[in-house]
Coordinates of C-alpha atoms and ligand atoms in Angstrom, one line a residue:
X1 CA 0.0 0.0 0.0
X2 CA 1.3 3.5 -0.8
X3 CA 2.5 5.2 2.3
X4 CA 3.7 8.8 2.9
X5 CA 6.8 8.5 0.7
X6 CA 4.9 7.0 -2.2
X7 CA 2.1 9.5 -2.0
X8 CA 4.6 12.4 -1.6
X9 CA 6.5 11.2 -4.7
X10 CA 3.1 11.0 -6.6
X11 CA 2.3 14.5 -5.4
X12 CA 5.6 15.8 -6.7
X13 CA 5.1 14.1 -10.1
X14 CA 1.5 15.4 -10.5
X15 CA 2.2 19.0 -9.5
X16 CA 3.8 20.1 -12.8
X17 CA 1.1 18.2 -14.8
X18 CA -1.8 19.7 -12.9
X19 CA -1.0 23.1 -11.5
X20 CA -2.9 25.8 -13.4
X21 CA -4.8 23.2 -15.5
X22 CA -8.6 22.9 -15.8
X23 CA -10.6 19.7 -15.7
X24 CA -12.7 19.4 -18.9
X25 CA -14.0 15.8 -18.6
X26 CA -13.8 13.2 -15.8
X27 CA -15.2 9.8 -16.8
X28 CA -15.7 6.7 -14.7
X29 CA -18.4 4.0 -14.0
X30 CA -18.4 4.1 -10.3
X31 CA -20.0 7.1 -8.5
X32 CA -19.8 5.3 -5.1
X33 CA -16.0 5.2 -5.2
X34 CA -15.4 8.4 -7.1
X35 CA -17.7 10.8 -5.5
X36 CA -19.1 14.2 -6.8
X37 CA -16.4 14.3 -9.5
X38 CA -18.8 16.3 -11.8
X39 CA -18.3 19.3 -9.4
X40 CA -14.7 19.5 -10.5
X41 CA -15.5 20.2 -14.1
X42 CA -14.4 23.6 -15.3
X43 CA -12.3 24.1 -12.1
X44 CA -8.7 25.0 -12.2
X45 CA -6.1 23.2 -10.1
X46 CA -4.6 25.8 -7.7
X47 CA -2.5 23.6 -5.5
X48 CA -1.3 20.0 -5.2
X49 CA -0.9 19.0 -1.5
X50 CA -0.8 16.0 0.7
X51 CA -1.9 15.1 4.2
X52 CA -0.8 11.6 5.4
X53 CA -1.6 9.2 2.6
X54 CA -4.2 11.6 1.0
X55 CA -3.5 13.8 -2.0
X56 CA -5.3 17.1 -1.8
X57 CA -5.9 19.1 -5.0
X58 CA -7.0 22.6 -4.3
X59 CA -9.5 23.6 -7.0
X60 CA -10.8 27.1 -8.0
X61 CA -13.9 28.5 -6.3
X62 CA -13.2 26.8 -2.9
X63 CA -13.4 23.2 -3.9
X64 CA -11.0 20.4 -3.2
X65 CA -10.4 17.0 -4.8
X66 CA -9.2 14.4 -2.3
X67 CA -7.6 11.2 -3.5
X68 CA -6.6 8.1 -1.5
X69 CA -4.6 5.6 -3.5
X70 CA -5.8 2.6 -1.5
X71 CA -3.8 -0.6 -2.0
X72 CA -2.8 -0.4 -5.6
X73 CA -4.0 3.0 -7.0
X74 CA -1.7 5.4 -8.9
X75 CA -1.8 7.9 -11.7
X76 CA -0.6 7.1 -15.2
X77 CA -0.1 9.1 -18.4
X78 CA -1.6 6.4 -20.6
X79 CA -4.7 4.2 -20.4
X80 CA -4.0 0.8 -18.8
X81 CA -6.2 -2.3 -18.5
X82 CA -6.9 -1.1 -14.9
X83 CA -7.8 2.5 -15.7
X84 CA -10.8 3.4 -13.4
X85 CA -11.0 7.2 -14.0
X86 CA -10.0 9.2 -17.0
X87 CA -9.3 12.9 -16.6
X88 CA -9.2 15.2 -19.6
X89 CA -7.5 18.5 -18.8
X90 CA -7.1 21.6 -21.1
X91 CA -3.6 20.4 -22.2
X92 CA -3.3 16.8 -21.2
X93 CA -4.9 13.6 -20.1
X94 CA -4.3 11.6 -16.9
X95 CA -5.6 8.2 -15.8
X96 CA -6.3 6.8 -12.4
X97 CA -5.1 3.2 -12.5
X98 CA -6.2 0.8 -9.7
X99 CA -6.3 -3.0 -10.1
X100 CA -7.7 -3.8 -6.7
X101 CA -10.1 -0.8 -6.6
X102 CA -9.5 0.3 -3.0
X103 CA -8.7 3.8 -4.1
X104 CA -11.2 6.6 -3.6
X105 CA -11.8 10.1 -4.9
X106 CA -14.0 12.8 -3.4
X107 CA -14.7 16.3 -4.5
X108 CA -15.7 18.4 -1.5
X109 CA -15.8 22.0 -0.3
X110 CA -12.2 22.8 0.7
X111 CA -11.6 21.4 4.2
X112 CA -15.0 19.7 4.6
X113 CA -14.0 16.2 5.3
X114 CA -17.2 14.9 6.8
X115 CA -17.3 12.1 4.2
X116 CA -13.7 11.2 4.9
X117 CA -13.4 10.6 8.7
X118 CA -9.9 9.1 8.4
X119 CA -8.7 12.4 7.0
X120 CA -10.2 14.5 9.7
X121 CA -8.6 12.7 12.6
X122 CA -5.0 12.4 11.3
X123 CA -2.1 13.2 13.6
X124 CA 0.8 15.5 12.7
X125 CA 2.8 15.3 9.5
X126 CA 6.0 13.6 10.6
X127 CA 8.2 15.6 8.2
X128 CA 6.8 19.0 9.4
X129 CA 7.4 21.1 12.5
X130 CA 4.0 20.0 13.7
X131 CA 5.5 16.6 14.7
X132 CA 6.8 17.3 18.2
X133 CA 8.6 15.0 20.7
X134 CA 6.6 15.9 23.9
X135 CA 3.3 15.0 22.3
X136 CA 4.7 11.9 20.6
X137 CA 6.1 10.7 24.0
X138 CA 2.8 11.4 25.7
X139 CA 0.9 9.5 23.0
X140 CA 3.2 6.5 23.3
X141 CA 3.2 6.3 27.0
X142 CA -0.6 6.5 27.5
X143 CA -1.2 3.3 25.5
X144 CA -0.8 -0.3 26.2
X145 CA -1.0 -1.2 22.5
X146 CA 2.2 -2.6 20.8
X147 CA 4.4 0.0 19.1
X148 CA 3.6 -1.4 15.6
X149 CA -0.1 -0.9 16.2
X150 CA 0.5 2.7 17.5
X151 CA 2.5 3.6 14.4
X152 CA -0.1 2.2 12.0
X153 CA -2.9 4.1 13.8
X154 CA -2.1 7.5 12.1
X155 CA -2.6 9.4 15.3
X156 CA 1.0 9.8 16.5
X157 CA 2.2 10.5 13.0
X158 CA 0.2 10.6 9.7
X159 CA 1.2 8.5 6.7
X160 CA 3.2 5.7 8.3
X161 CA 2.1 2.3 7.1
X162 CA 3.4 -1.3 7.3
X163 CA 6.8 -0.8 5.5
X164 CA 8.0 2.4 7.2
X165 CA 6.7 1.3 10.7
X166 CA 8.9 -1.9 10.4
X167 CA 11.9 0.1 9.2
X168 CA 11.6 2.8 11.8
X169 CA 11.3 0.3 14.7
X170 CA 14.4 -1.5 13.4
X171 CA 16.4 1.7 13.3
X172 CA 15.2 2.6 16.8
X173 CA 16.1 -0.9 18.1
X174 CA 12.6 -1.4 19.5
X175 CA 10.5 -4.5 19.2
X176 CA 7.2 -4.0 17.3
X177 CA 5.5 -6.0 20.2
X178 CA 6.6 -3.7 23.0
X179 CA 3.7 -1.9 24.6
X180 CA 3.8 1.9 24.2
X181 CA 3.7 2.5 27.9
X182 CA 6.8 0.4 28.5
X183 CA 9.0 2.7 26.4
X184 CA 11.3 5.1 28.2
X185 CA 12.1 8.6 27.1
X186 CA 15.4 7.9 25.5
X187 CA 13.8 5.0 23.5
X188 CA 10.9 7.2 22.5
X189 CA 13.4 9.8 21.3
X190 CA 15.1 7.2 19.1
X191 CA 11.8 6.1 17.6
X192 CA 10.8 9.8 17.0
X193 CA 14.0 10.5 15.0
X194 CA 13.9 7.1 13.3
X195 CA 10.4 7.8 11.8
X196 CA 11.6 11.2 10.4
X197 CA 14.8 9.7 9.1
X198 CA 13.3 6.7 7.4
X199 CA 10.5 8.7 5.8
X200 CA 12.8 11.5 4.7
X201 CA 15.2 9.0 3.0
X202 CA 12.3 7.2 1.4
X203 CA 11.0 10.4 -0.1
X204 CA 14.4 11.2 -1.4
X205 CA 14.5 7.8 -3.1
X206 CA 11.1 8.1 -4.6
X207 CA 9.4 5.6 -2.3
X208 CA 9.4 1.8 -2.4
X209 CA 8.3 -0.4 -5.3
X210 CA 7.7 -3.9 -4.1
X211 CA 8.0 -7.1 -6.1
X212 CA 4.3 -6.9 -7.1
X213 CA 5.3 -3.6 -9.0
X214 CA 2.0 -2.0 -8.1
X215 CA 3.5 1.3 -7.1
X216 CA 5.0 3.5 -9.8
X217 CA 5.6 7.2 -10.2
X218 CA 3.2 8.9 -12.7
X219 CA 6.0 8.7 -15.3
X220 CA 6.1 4.9 -14.9
X221 CA 9.4 4.8 -13.0
X222 CA 9.7 2.6 -9.9
X223 CA 10.8 4.0 -6.5
X224 CA 14.3 3.3 -5.2
X225 CA 14.0 2.8 -1.5
X226 CA 13.1 -0.9 -1.6
X227 CA 16.8 -1.6 -2.1
X228 CA 17.5 -0.1 1.3
X229 CA 14.9 -2.0 3.4
X230 CA 16.7 -3.4 6.4
X231 CA 13.9 -5.8 7.6
X232 CA 10.6 -5.2 5.6
X233 CA 10.0 -8.2 3.3
X234 CA 13.3 -9.8 4.4
X235 CA 12.2 -12.6 6.7
X236 CA 14.9 -15.4 6.9
X237 CA 17.6 -13.1 5.4
X238 CA 20.4 -11.8 7.6
X239 CA 19.8 -8.7 9.7
X240 CA 22.1 -5.9 8.4
X241 CA 23.3 -5.2 11.9
X242 CA 23.9 -8.6 13.6
X243 CA 23.6 -11.1 10.7
X244 CA 20.9 -13.2 12.5
X245 CA 17.8 -14.1 10.5
X246 CA 15.0 -11.5 10.2
X247 CA 11.8 -12.8 11.8
X248 CA 8.2 -12.2 10.7
X249 CA 5.1 -12.2 13.0
X250 CA 1.6 -10.9 12.7
X251 CA 1.1 -7.8 14.9
X252 CA -2.0 -5.6 14.7
X253 CA -3.2 -7.9 11.9
X254 CA -0.3 -7.0 9.7
X255 CA 2.8 -9.0 8.6
X256 CA 5.6 -7.5 10.7
X257 CA 9.4 -7.9 10.1
X258 CA 12.0 -7.4 12.8
X259 CA 15.3 -8.7 14.2
X260 CA 14.6 -10.5 17.5
X261 CA 18.2 -9.8 18.6
X262 CA 18.6 -6.1 17.8
X263 CA 15.1 -5.0 18.6
X264 CA 14.0 -5.4 22.2
Ligands
ZN1 ZN1 19.9 -7.9 14.2

């Protein structure tokens, strides 16, 4: 599933294609998944932003197009066998490709996220100054949930998913199973900085394209961060720090990769 680095890379790819352009036609067969898209017709794109894993396109006259890529969604410059939505703009065309159809699009009054509850209760952006250690520490310490579940929850930091939760916990040397309230201040600080570091590097590398190749940048190029995963998807392979085998367990319903020796 695309996480913060993949969505941010998509945002950066879309910005030059969309900024200042006008939607002339938006066609699809599924008004339940792609909601109120007719409202965007004739509107100009004034901004291409992101919040957590959501893309936020600011449109003229106070509207906003919100896009969630779901599991396998992404934008392409050409039609594919899995094109779900076709956008005709004044100088170009763009296609929303989504084999598994978990992606969603909403056109709303700017900032009115009543139809999108997940977006209205996101925590701070981890790569912004809104992500602050005192609040992070407090959020961790008041919960008995395992660290992996806390990172996936979007409340401590928006946009972290399965890949980057596993990678951040490895860098911090913390077990994904450790309850939040059993983390001391120095450990919480390591995790706080590991989240920023892993996400920042992954954005710089254009995100992670896994072996299923579902995530691509709009120009069709893969990301580059998958080469740098220390534990994610590496069960049975040697830990880059100690050489013992990376383990896999299911935590918070998700496949979780960690080194049982380096992460305690
Ligand atoms: Zn290790």
